[in-house]
PDB file of N, CA and C in Angstrom:
ATOM      1  N   MET A   1     102.879 113.363  85.650  1.00  0.00           N
ATOM      2  CA  MET A   1     103.095 112.055  85.493  1.00  0.00           C
ATOM      3  C   MET A   1     104.518 111.580  85.575  1.00  0.00           C
ATOM      4  N   ARG A   2     104.668 110.368  86.141  1.00  0.00           N
ATOM      5  CA  ARG A   2     106.134 109.865  86.150  1.00  0.00           C
ATOM      6  C   ARG A   2     106.098 108.306  86.209  1.00  0.00           C
ATOM      7  N   GLY A   3     106.973 107.794  85.254  1.00  0.00           N
ATOM      8  CA  GLY A   3     107.096 106.286  85.134  1.00  0.00           C
ATOM      9  C   GLY A   3     108.099 105.970  86.195  1.00  0.00           C
ATOM     10  N   VAL A   4     107.736 104.608  86.674  1.00  0.00           N
ATOM     11  CA  VAL A   4     108.474 104.117  87.764  1.00  0.00           C
ATOM     12  C   VAL A   4     108.837 102.725  87.459  1.00  0.00           C
ATOM     13  N   ARG A   5     110.032 102.239  87.719  1.00  0.00           N
ATOM     14  CA  ARG A   5     110.525 100.875  87.582  1.00  0.00           C
ATOM     15  C   ARG A   5     111.333 100.554  88.914  1.00  0.00           C
ATOM     16  N   ALA A   6     110.816  99.856  89.937  1.00  0.00           N
ATOM     17  CA  ALA A   6     111.287  99.736  91.189  1.00  0.00           C
ATOM     18  C   ALA A   6     111.614  98.084  91.423  1.00  0.00           C
ATOM     19  N   ARG A   7     112.738  97.917  92.081  1.00  0.00           N
ATOM     20  CA  ARG A   7     113.009  96.452  92.510  1.00  0.00           C
ATOM     21  C   ARG A   7     113.266  96.667  94.196  1.00  0.00           C
ATOM     22  N   GLY A   8     112.432  95.967  94.894  1.00  0.00           N
ATOM     23  CA  GLY A   8     112.748  95.990  96.287  1.00  0.00           C
ATOM     24  C   GLY A   8     113.457  94.772  96.813  1.00  0.00           C
ATOM     25  N   ARG A   9     114.035  94.536  97.928  1.00  0.00           N
ATOM     26  CA  ARG A   9     114.704  93.711  98.605  1.00  0.00           C
ATOM     27  C   ARG A   9     113.920  92.205  98.564  1.00  0.00           C
ATOM     28  N   ALA A  10     112.636  92.196  98.638  1.00  0.00           N
ATOM     29  CA  ALA A  10     111.976  91.076  98.798  1.00  0.00           C
ATOM     30  C   ALA A  10     111.392  90.632  97.471  1.00  0.00           C
ATOM     31  N   ARG A  11     111.693  91.454  96.510  1.00  0.00           N
ATOM     32  CA  ARG A  11     111.040  91.035  95.189  1.00  0.00           C
ATOM     33  C   ARG A  11     112.245  90.835  94.232  1.00  0.00           C
ATOM     34  N   ARG A  12     112.028  89.771  93.407  1.00  0.00           N
ATOM     35  CA  ARG A  12     113.134  89.321  92.405  1.00  0.00           C
ATOM     36  C   ARG A  12     112.868  90.087  91.133  1.00  0.00           C
ATOM     37  N   SER A  13     111.689  90.411  90.756  1.00  0.00           N
ATOM     38  CA  SER A  13     111.477  91.049  89.366  1.00  0.00           C
ATOM     39  C   SER A  13     111.090  92.481  89.696  1.00  0.00           C
ATOM     40  N   ALA A  14     111.354  93.289  88.726  1.00  0.00           N
ATOM     41  CA  ALA A  14     111.089  94.747  88.885  1.00  0.00           C
ATOM     42  C   ALA A  14     109.447  94.923  88.729  1.00  0.00           C
ATOM     43  N   VAL A  15     109.012  96.049  89.510  1.00  0.00           N
ATOM     44  CA  VAL A  15     107.550  96.510  89.211  1.00  0.00           C
ATOM     45  C   VAL A  15     107.607  97.641  88.497  1.00  0.00           C
ATOM     46  N   ALA A  16     106.906  97.797  87.447  1.00  0.00           N
ATOM     47  CA  ALA A  16     106.725  99.105  86.758  1.00  0.00           C
ATOM     48  C   ALA A  16     105.317  99.685  86.969  1.00  0.00           C
ATOM     49  N   GLY A  17     105.245 100.994  86.778  1.00  0.00           N
ATOM     50  CA  GLY A  17     104.162 101.540  87.115  1.00  0.00           C
ATOM     51  C   GLY A  17     103.961 103.069  86.595  1.00  0.00           C
ATOM     52  N   LEU A  18     102.946 103.801  86.869  1.00  0.00           N
ATOM     53  CA  LEU A  18     102.790 105.100  86.562  1.00  0.00           C
ATOM     54  C   LEU A  18     102.163 105.760  87.642  1.00  0.00           C
ATOM     55  N   GLU A  19     102.749 106.898  87.994  1.00  0.00           N
ATOM     56  CA  GLU A  19     102.268 107.892  89.208  1.00  0.00           C
ATOM     57  C   GLU A  19     101.639 109.137  88.629  1.00  0.00           C
ATOM     58  N   VAL A  20     100.389 109.411  88.887  1.00  0.00           N
ATOM     59  CA  VAL A  20      99.939 110.820  88.641  1.00  0.00           C
ATOM     60  C   VAL A  20      99.833 111.559  89.760  1.00  0.00           C
ATOM     61  N   ILE A  21     100.452 112.864  89.720  1.00  0.00           N
ATOM     62  CA  ILE A  21     100.475 113.705  90.860  1.00  0.00           C
ATOM     63  C   ILE A  21      99.813 115.063  90.638  1.00  0.00           C
ATOM     64  N   GLY A  22      99.199 115.632  91.481  1.00  0.00           N
ATOM     65  CA  GLY A  22      98.545 116.874  91.223  1.00  0.00           C
ATOM     66  C   GLY A  22      97.474 117.145  92.367  1.00  0.00           C
ATOM     67  N   ASN A  23      96.716 118.131  92.076  1.00  0.00           N
ATOM     68  CA  ASN A  23      95.644 118.558  92.989  1.00  0.00           C
ATOM     69  C   ASN A  23      94.098 117.765  92.673  1.00  0.00           C
ATOM     70  N   LEU A  24      93.508 117.303  93.446  1.00  0.00           N
ATOM     71  CA  LEU A  24      92.101 116.787  92.997  1.00  0.00           C
ATOM     72  C   LEU A  24      91.160 117.959  92.582  1.00  0.00           C
ATOM     73  N   HIS A  25      90.610 117.604  91.523  1.00  0.00           N
ATOM     74  CA  HIS A  25      89.506 118.581  91.042  1.00  0.00           C
ATOM     75  C   HIS A  25      88.454 117.832  90.566  1.00  0.00           C
ATOM     76  N   PRO A  26      87.615 117.451  91.583  1.00  0.00           N
ATOM     77  CA  PRO A  26      86.315 116.660  91.166  1.00  0.00           C
ATOM     78  C   PRO A  26      85.392 117.477  90.304  1.00  0.00           C
ATOM     79  N   PHE A  27      84.737 116.926  89.395  1.00  0.00           N
ATOM     80  CA  PHE A  27      83.687 117.493  88.497  1.00  0.00           C
ATOM     81  C   PHE A  27      82.852 118.557  89.194  1.00  0.00           C
ATOM     82  N   GLY A  28      82.702 119.672  88.804  1.00  0.00           N
ATOM     83  CA  GLY A  28      81.832 120.537  89.402  1.00  0.00           C
ATOM     84  C   GLY A  28      82.188 121.237  90.749  1.00  0.00           C
ATOM     85  N   GLU A  29      83.482 121.050  91.186  1.00  0.00           N
ATOM     86  CA  GLU A  29      83.901 121.447  92.513  1.00  0.00           C
ATOM     87  C   GLU A  29      85.179 122.196  92.239  1.00  0.00           C
ATOM     88  N   PRO A  30      85.633 123.035  93.124  1.00  0.00           N
ATOM     89  CA  PRO A  30      86.891 123.772  93.080  1.00  0.00           C
ATOM     90  C   PRO A  30      88.130 122.678  93.209  1.00  0.00           C
ATOM     91  N   ALA A  31      89.210 122.967  92.874  1.00  0.00           N
ATOM     92  CA  ALA A  31      90.505 122.175  93.011  1.00  0.00           C
ATOM     93  C   ALA A  31      90.787 122.129  94.513  1.00  0.00           C
ATOM     94  N   GLY A  32      91.328 120.981  94.822  1.00  0.00           N
ATOM     95  CA  GLY A  32      91.744 120.900  96.328  1.00  0.00           C
ATOM     96  C   GLY A  32      93.223 121.499  96.417  1.00  0.00           C
ATOM     97  N   GLU A  33      93.527 121.960  97.634  1.00  0.00           N
ATOM     98  CA  GLU A  33      94.674 122.522  97.902  1.00  0.00           C
ATOM     99  C   GLU A  33      95.888 121.583  98.122  1.00  0.00           C
ATOM    100  N   ASP A  34      95.485 120.304  98.680  1.00  0.00           N
ATOM    101  CA  ASP A  34      96.541 119.285  98.892  1.00  0.00           C
ATOM    102  C   ASP A  34      97.062 118.638  97.580  1.00  0.00           C
ATOM    103  N   VAL A  35      98.368 118.304  97.508  1.00  0.00           N
ATOM    104  CA  VAL A  35      99.105 117.689  96.518  1.00  0.00           C
ATOM    105  C   VAL A  35      98.937 116.248  96.867  1.00  0.00           C
ATOM    106  N   VAL A  36      98.310 115.410  95.943  1.00  0.00           N
ATOM    107  CA  VAL A  36      98.241 114.038  96.006  1.00  0.00           C
ATOM    108  C   VAL A  36      98.682 113.182  94.921  1.00  0.00           C
ATOM    109  N   SER A  37      98.711 111.967  94.957  1.00  0.00           N
ATOM    110  CA  SER A  37      99.016 111.009  93.932  1.00  0.00           C
ATOM    111  C   SER A  37      98.372 109.907  93.960  1.00  0.00           C
ATOM    112  N   ARG A  38      98.253 109.093  92.780  1.00  0.00           N
ATOM    113  CA  ARG A  38      97.884 107.700  92.777  1.00  0.00           C
ATOM    114  C   ARG A  38      98.884 107.012  91.962  1.00  0.00           C
ATOM    115  N   PHE A  39      99.429 105.852  92.310  1.00  0.00           N
ATOM    116  CA  PHE A  39     100.365 105.094  91.667  1.00  0.00           C
ATOM    117  C   PHE A  39      99.654 103.743  91.143  1.00  0.00           C
ATOM    118  N   TYR A  40      99.599 103.489  89.830  1.00  0.00           N
ATOM    119  CA  TYR A  40      99.203 102.305  89.336  1.00  0.00           C
ATOM    120  C   TYR A  40     100.404 101.474  88.944  1.00  0.00           C
ATOM    121  N   ASP A  41     100.305 100.093  89.479  1.00  0.00           N
ATOM    122  CA  ASP A  41     101.592  99.290  89.155  1.00  0.00           C
ATOM    123  C   ASP A  41     101.141  98.255  88.321  1.00  0.00           C
ATOM    124  N   SER A  42     102.213  97.555  87.822  1.00  0.00           N
ATOM    125  CA  SER A  42     102.156  96.415  86.845  1.00  0.00           C
ATOM    126  C   SER A  42     101.378  95.051  87.492  1.00  0.00           C
ATOM    127  N   LEU A  43     101.345  94.975  88.829  1.00  0.00           N
ATOM    128  CA  LEU A  43     100.717  93.991  89.556  1.00  0.00           C
ATOM    129  C   LEU A  43      99.207  94.239  89.936  1.00  0.00           C
ATOM    130  N   GLY A  44      98.727  95.451  89.394  1.00  0.00           N
ATOM    131  CA  GLY A  44      97.320  95.670  89.540  1.00  0.00           C
ATOM    132  C   GLY A  44      97.056  96.600  90.846  1.00  0.00           C
ATOM    133  N   ASN A  45      98.027  96.942  91.512  1.00  0.00           N
ATOM    134  CA  ASN A  45      97.793  97.707  92.880  1.00  0.00           C
ATOM    135  C   ASN A  45      97.643  99.207  92.242  1.00  0.00           C
ATOM    136  N   THR A  46      96.774  99.873  93.220  1.00  0.00           N
ATOM    137  CA  THR A  46      96.649 101.381  93.125  1.00  0.00           C
ATOM    138  C   THR A  46      96.975 101.856  94.695  1.00  0.00           C
ATOM    139  N   LEU A  47      98.032 102.871  94.577  1.00  0.00           N
ATOM    140  CA  LEU A  47      98.507 103.260  95.863  1.00  0.00           C
ATOM    141  C   LEU A  47      98.346 104.890  95.868  1.00  0.00           C
ATOM    142  N   ASP A  48      97.673 105.250  96.982  1.00  0.00           N
ATOM    143  CA  ASP A  48      97.460 106.739  97.120  1.00  0.00           C
ATOM    144  C   ASP A  48      98.434 107.469  98.109  1.00  0.00           C
ATOM    145  N   TYR A  49      98.961 108.484  97.739  1.00  0.00           N
ATOM    146  CA  TYR A  49      99.756 109.372  98.618  1.00  0.00           C
ATOM    147  C   TYR A  49      99.357 110.774  98.789  1.00  0.00           C
ATOM    148  N   ALA A  50      99.755 111.467  99.881  1.00  0.00           N
ATOM    149  CA  ALA A  50      99.565 112.920 100.040  1.00  0.00           C
ATOM    150  C   ALA A  50     100.915 113.514 100.379  1.00  0.00           C
ATOM    151  N   TYR A  51     101.030 114.701  99.814  1.00  0.00           N
ATOM    152  CA  TYR A  51     102.508 115.384  99.828  1.00  0.00           C
ATOM    153  C   TYR A  51     102.221 116.607 100.734  1.00  0.00           C
ATOM    154  N   GLU A  52     103.375 117.093 101.320  1.00  0.00           N
ATOM    155  CA  GLU A  52     103.514 118.288 102.032  1.00  0.00           C
ATOM    156  C   GLU A  52     104.836 118.806 102.004  1.00  0.00           C
ATOM    157  N   LEU A  53     105.143 119.932 101.296  1.00  0.00           N
ATOM    158  CA  LEU A  53     106.405 120.725 101.324  1.00  0.00           C
ATOM    159  C   LEU A  53     106.477 121.950 102.277  1.00  0.00           C
ATOM    160  N   ALA A  54     107.344 122.000 103.205  1.00  0.00           N
ATOM    161  CA  ALA A  54     107.310 123.207 104.073  1.00  0.00           C
ATOM    162  C   ALA A  54     108.781 123.507 104.063  1.00  0.00           C
ATOM    163  N   GLY A  55     109.179 124.530 103.460  1.00  0.00           N
ATOM    164  CA  GLY A  55     110.586 124.920 103.310  1.00  0.00           C
ATOM    165  C   GLY A  55     111.340 123.934 102.612  1.00  0.00           C
ATOM    166  N   ASP A  56     112.457 123.190 103.153  1.00  0.00           N
ATOM    167  CA  ASP A  56     113.223 122.276 102.567  1.00  0.00           C
ATOM    168  C   ASP A  56     112.771 120.960 103.154  1.00  0.00           C
ATOM    169  N   ARG A  57     111.715 120.713 103.891  1.00  0.00           N
ATOM    170  CA  ARG A  57     111.193 119.421 104.287  1.00  0.00           C
ATOM    171  C   ARG A  57     110.084 118.986 103.536  1.00  0.00           C
ATOM    172  N   LEU A  58     110.169 117.744 102.885  1.00  0.00           N
ATOM    173  CA  LEU A  58     109.127 117.008 102.364  1.00  0.00           C
ATOM    174  C   LEU A  58     108.645 115.853 103.038  1.00  0.00           C
ATOM    175  N   THR A  59     107.286 116.018 103.109  1.00  0.00           N
ATOM    176  CA  THR A  59     106.534 114.701 103.777  1.00  0.00           C
ATOM    177  C   THR A  59     105.682 114.093 102.859  1.00  0.00           C
ATOM    178  N   ILE A  60     105.634 112.774 102.819  1.00  0.00           N
ATOM    179  CA  ILE A  60     104.833 111.873 101.845  1.00  0.00           C
ATOM    180  C   ILE A  60     104.049 111.001 102.692  1.00  0.00           C
ATOM    181  N   TRP A  61     102.768 110.873 102.784  1.00  0.00           N
ATOM    182  CA  TRP A  61     102.118 109.911 103.532  1.00  0.00           C
ATOM    183  C   TRP A  61     101.661 108.862 102.533  1.00  0.00           C
ATOM    184  N   ALA A  62     101.672 107.659 102.927  1.00  0.00           N
ATOM    185  CA  ALA A  62     101.064 106.609 102.126  1.00  0.00           C
ATOM    186  C   ALA A  62      99.753 106.431 102.602  1.00  0.00           C
ATOM    187  N   GLY A  63      98.700 106.838 101.810  1.00  0.00           N
ATOM    188  CA  GLY A  63      97.225 106.967 102.133  1.00  0.00           C
ATOM    189  C   GLY A  63      96.992 108.524 102.577  1.00  0.00           C
ATOM    190  N   ALA A  64      96.312 108.618 103.460  1.00  0.00           N
ATOM    191  CA  ALA A  64      95.807 109.970 103.751  1.00  0.00           C
ATOM    192  C   ALA A  64      96.764 110.748 104.626  1.00  0.00           C
ATOM    193  N   LYS A  65      96.730 112.151 104.496  1.00  0.00           N
ATOM    194  CA  LYS A  65      97.648 112.971 105.175  1.00  0.00           C
ATOM    195  C   LYS A  65      97.571 112.758 106.601  1.00  0.00           C
ATOM    196  N   GLY A  66      98.765 112.762 107.331  1.00  0.00           N
ATOM    197  CA  GLY A  66      98.714 112.381 108.720  1.00  0.00           C
ATOM    198  C   GLY A  66      98.737 110.961 109.144  1.00  0.00           C
ATOM    199  N   GLY A  67      98.672 109.962 108.298  1.00  0.00           N
ATOM    200  CA  GLY A  67      98.673 108.601 108.435  1.00  0.00           C
ATOM    201  C   GLY A  67      99.990 108.082 109.066  1.00  0.00           C
ATOM    202  N   PRO A  68      99.952 106.770 109.409  1.00  0.00           N
ATOM    203  CA  PRO A  68     101.146 106.211 110.234  1.00  0.00           C
ATOM    204  C   PRO A  68     102.264 105.873 109.498  1.00  0.00           C
ATOM    205  N   ALA A  69     102.026 105.649 108.113  1.00  0.00           N
ATOM    206  CA  ALA A  69     103.233 105.330 107.108  1.00  0.00           C
ATOM    207  C   ALA A  69     103.587 106.597 106.385  1.00  0.00           C
ATOM    208  N   TYR A  70     104.748 107.008 106.295  1.00  0.00           N
ATOM    209  CA  TYR A  70     105.273 108.240 105.895  1.00  0.00           C
ATOM    210  C   TYR A  70     106.708 108.271 105.510  1.00  0.00           C
ATOM    211  N   PHE A  71     106.930 109.168 104.580  1.00  0.00           N
ATOM    212  CA  PHE A  71     108.350 109.548 104.099  1.00  0.00           C
ATOM    213  C   PHE A  71     108.629 110.933 104.633  1.00  0.00           C
ATOM    214  N   GLU A  72     109.767 111.158 105.268  1.00  0.00           N
ATOM    215  CA  GLU A  72     110.117 112.614 105.767  1.00  0.00           C
ATOM    216  C   GLU A  72     111.425 112.717 105.278  1.00  0.00           C
ATOM    217  N   GLY A  73     111.711 113.839 104.520  1.00  0.00           N
ATOM    218  CA  GLY A  73     113.110 114.075 104.056  1.00  0.00           C
ATOM    219  C   GLY A  73     113.616 115.563 103.899  1.00  0.00           C
ATOM    220  N   LEU A  74     114.616 115.882 103.728  1.00  0.00           N
ATOM    221  CA  LEU A  74     115.239 117.180 103.578  1.00  0.00           C
ATOM    222  C   LEU A  74     115.931 117.556 102.251  1.00  0.00           C
ATOM    223  N   PHE A  75     115.680 118.564 101.562  1.00  0.00           N
ATOM    224  CA  PHE A  75     116.398 118.902 100.438  1.00  0.00           C
ATOM    225  C   PHE A  75     117.678 119.704 100.902  1.00  0.00           C
ATOM    226  N   ASP A  76     118.720 119.474 100.087  1.00  0.00           N
ATOM    227  CA  ASP A  76     119.938 120.279 100.255  1.00  0.00           C
ATOM    228  C   ASP A  76     119.748 121.758  99.998  1.00  0.00           C
ATOM    229  N   ALA A  77     120.637 122.605 100.303  1.00  0.00           N
ATOM    230  CA  ALA A  77     120.535 124.071 100.020  1.00  0.00           C
ATOM    231  C   ALA A  77     120.235 124.420  98.686  1.00  0.00           C
ATOM    232  N   ASP A  78     120.623 123.647  97.576  1.00  0.00           N
ATOM    233  CA  ASP A  78     120.413 124.082  96.201  1.00  0.00           C
ATOM    234  C   ASP A  78     119.130 123.347  95.708  1.00  0.00           C
ATOM    235  N   GLY A  79     118.579 122.527  96.516  1.00  0.00           N
ATOM    236  CA  GLY A  79     117.270 122.001  96.217  1.00  0.00           C
ATOM    237  C   GLY A  79     117.178 120.891  95.165  1.00  0.00           C
ATOM    238  N   ASP A  80     118.467 120.395  94.779  1.00  0.00           N
ATOM    239  CA  ASP A  80     118.579 119.441  93.687  1.00  0.00           C
ATOM    240  C   ASP A  80     118.696 118.018  94.267  1.00  0.00           C
ATOM    241  N   SER A  81     118.931 117.851  95.511  1.00  0.00           N
ATOM    242  CA  SER A  81     118.879 116.461  96.100  1.00  0.00           C
ATOM    243  C   SER A  81     118.596 116.472  97.500  1.00  0.00           C
ATOM    244  N   GLY A  82     118.386 115.350  97.986  1.00  0.00           N
ATOM    245  CA  GLY A  82     117.974 115.313  99.489  1.00  0.00           C
ATOM    246  C   GLY A  82     117.908 113.804  99.909  1.00  0.00           C
ATOM    247  N   VAL A  83     117.959 113.652 101.355  1.00  0.00           N
ATOM    248  CA  VAL A  83     117.814 112.468 102.018  1.00  0.00           C
ATOM    249  C   VAL A  83     116.620 112.259 102.809  1.00  0.00           C
ATOM    250  N   GLY A  84     116.254 111.120 103.030  1.00  0.00           N
ATOM    251  CA  GLY A  84     115.009 110.890 104.059  1.00  0.00           C
ATOM    252  C   GLY A  84     114.856 109.453 104.281  1.00  0.00           C
ATOM    253  N   GLU A  85     113.677 109.145 104.983  1.00  0.00           N
ATOM    254  CA  GLU A  85     113.371 107.818 105.313  1.00  0.00           C
ATOM    255  C   GLU A  85     111.955 107.533 105.372  1.00  0.00           C
ATOM    256  N   TRP A  86     111.531 106.350 104.871  1.00  0.00           N
ATOM    257  CA  TRP A  86     110.412 105.836 104.982  1.00  0.00           C
ATOM    258  C   TRP A  86     110.020 105.256 106.289  1.00  0.00           C
ATOM    259  N   VAL A  87     108.867 105.553 107.061  1.00  0.00           N
ATOM    260  CA  VAL A  87     108.708 105.027 108.256  1.00  0.00           C
ATOM    261  C   VAL A  87     107.369 104.198 108.373  1.00  0.00           C
ATOM    262  N   TYR A  88     107.260 103.091 108.791  1.00  0.00           N
ATOM    263  CA  TYR A  88     106.167 102.140 108.830  1.00  0.00           C
ATOM    264  C   TYR A  88     105.767 101.962 110.110  1.00  0.00           C
ATOM    265  N   PRO A  89     104.403 101.756 110.459  1.00  0.00           N
ATOM    266  CA  PRO A  89     103.910 101.488 111.651  1.00  0.00           C
ATOM    267  C   PRO A  89     104.480 100.074 112.163  1.00  0.00           C
ATOM    268  N   GLY A  90     104.852  99.933 113.413  1.00  0.00           N
ATOM    269  CA  GLY A  90     105.488  98.540 113.814  1.00  0.00           C
ATOM    270  C   GLY A  90     106.827  98.187 113.408  1.00  0.00           C
ATOM    271  N   GLY A  91     107.474  99.214 112.781  1.00  0.00           N
ATOM    272  CA  GLY A  91     109.057  98.986 112.333  1.00  0.00           C
ATOM    273  C   GLY A  91     109.080  98.903 110.920  1.00  0.00           C
ATOM    274  N   GLY A  92     110.308  98.804 110.627  1.00  0.00           N
ATOM    275  CA  GLY A  92     110.535  98.599 109.203  1.00  0.00           C
ATOM    276  C   GLY A  92     110.942 100.014 108.479  1.00  0.00           C
ATOM    277  N   GLY A  93     110.815 100.152 107.329  1.00  0.00           N
ATOM    278  CA  GLY A  93     111.013 101.338 106.607  1.00  0.00           C
ATOM    279  C   GLY A  93     112.341 101.395 106.034  1.00  0.00           C
ATOM    280  N   TYR A  94     112.813 102.362 105.297  1.00  0.00           N
ATOM    281  CA  TYR A  94     114.082 102.344 104.554  1.00  0.00           C
ATOM    282  C   TYR A  94     114.464 103.795 104.292  1.00  0.00           C
ATOM    283  N   ALA A  95     115.846 103.955 104.070  1.00  0.00           N
ATOM    284  CA  ALA A  95     116.466 105.227 103.819  1.00  0.00           C
ATOM    285  C   ALA A  95     116.220 105.445 102.285  1.00  0.00           C
ATOM    286  N   SER A  96     116.006 106.733 101.907  1.00  0.00           N
ATOM    287  CA  SER A  96     116.014 106.998 100.395  1.00  0.00           C
ATOM    288  C   SER A  96     116.667 108.262 100.065  1.00  0.00           C
ATOM    289  N   THR A  97     117.372 108.352  98.944  1.00  0.00           N
ATOM    290  CA  THR A  97     117.985 109.510  98.359  1.00  0.00           C
ATOM    291  C   THR A  97     117.165 110.067  97.218  1.00  0.00           C
ATOM    292  N   MET A  98     116.923 111.339  97.257  1.00  0.00           N
ATOM    293  CA  MET A  98     116.088 112.030  96.039  1.00  0.00           C
ATOM    294  C   MET A  98     117.081 112.903  95.281  1.00  0.00           C
ATOM    295  N   THR A  99     116.904 112.843  93.985  1.00  0.00           N
ATOM    296  CA  THR A  99     117.776 113.605  93.001  1.00  0.00           C
ATOM    297  C   THR A  99     116.875 114.195  92.095  1.00  0.00           C
ATOM    298  N   ARG A 100     116.930 115.542  91.751  1.00  0.00           N
ATOM    299  CA  ARG A 100     116.128 116.140  90.844  1.00  0.00           C
ATOM    300  C   ARG A 100     116.846 116.097  89.479  1.00  0.00           C
ATOM    301  N   ARG A 101     116.078 115.705  88.478  1.00  0.00           N
ATOM    302  CA  ARG A 101     116.683 115.537  87.151  1.00  0.00           C
ATOM    303  C   ARG A 101     116.155 116.676  86.289  1.00  0.00           C
TER     304      ARG A 101
END
């Protein structure tokens, strides 16, 4: 789990939230292999994400794996930081820097 406080360019006030990340494990079924998350924000939104880490490349899809809105980034050689970009259908998106703490 991770707590989040974010402020976007179009929003004057910060949005707070909680993201739960892991493998789905429905009652009575085996755990799934994919890493997924659900983000709950202070505005009442719930946002789902799917993750894939291949070597030093991290891909995060907004919604289902393989969807049109995604983040793709690369970690540096020591794995403590990285850079990437969110891509949205029809344009938009933004650059992002990741730092492990």
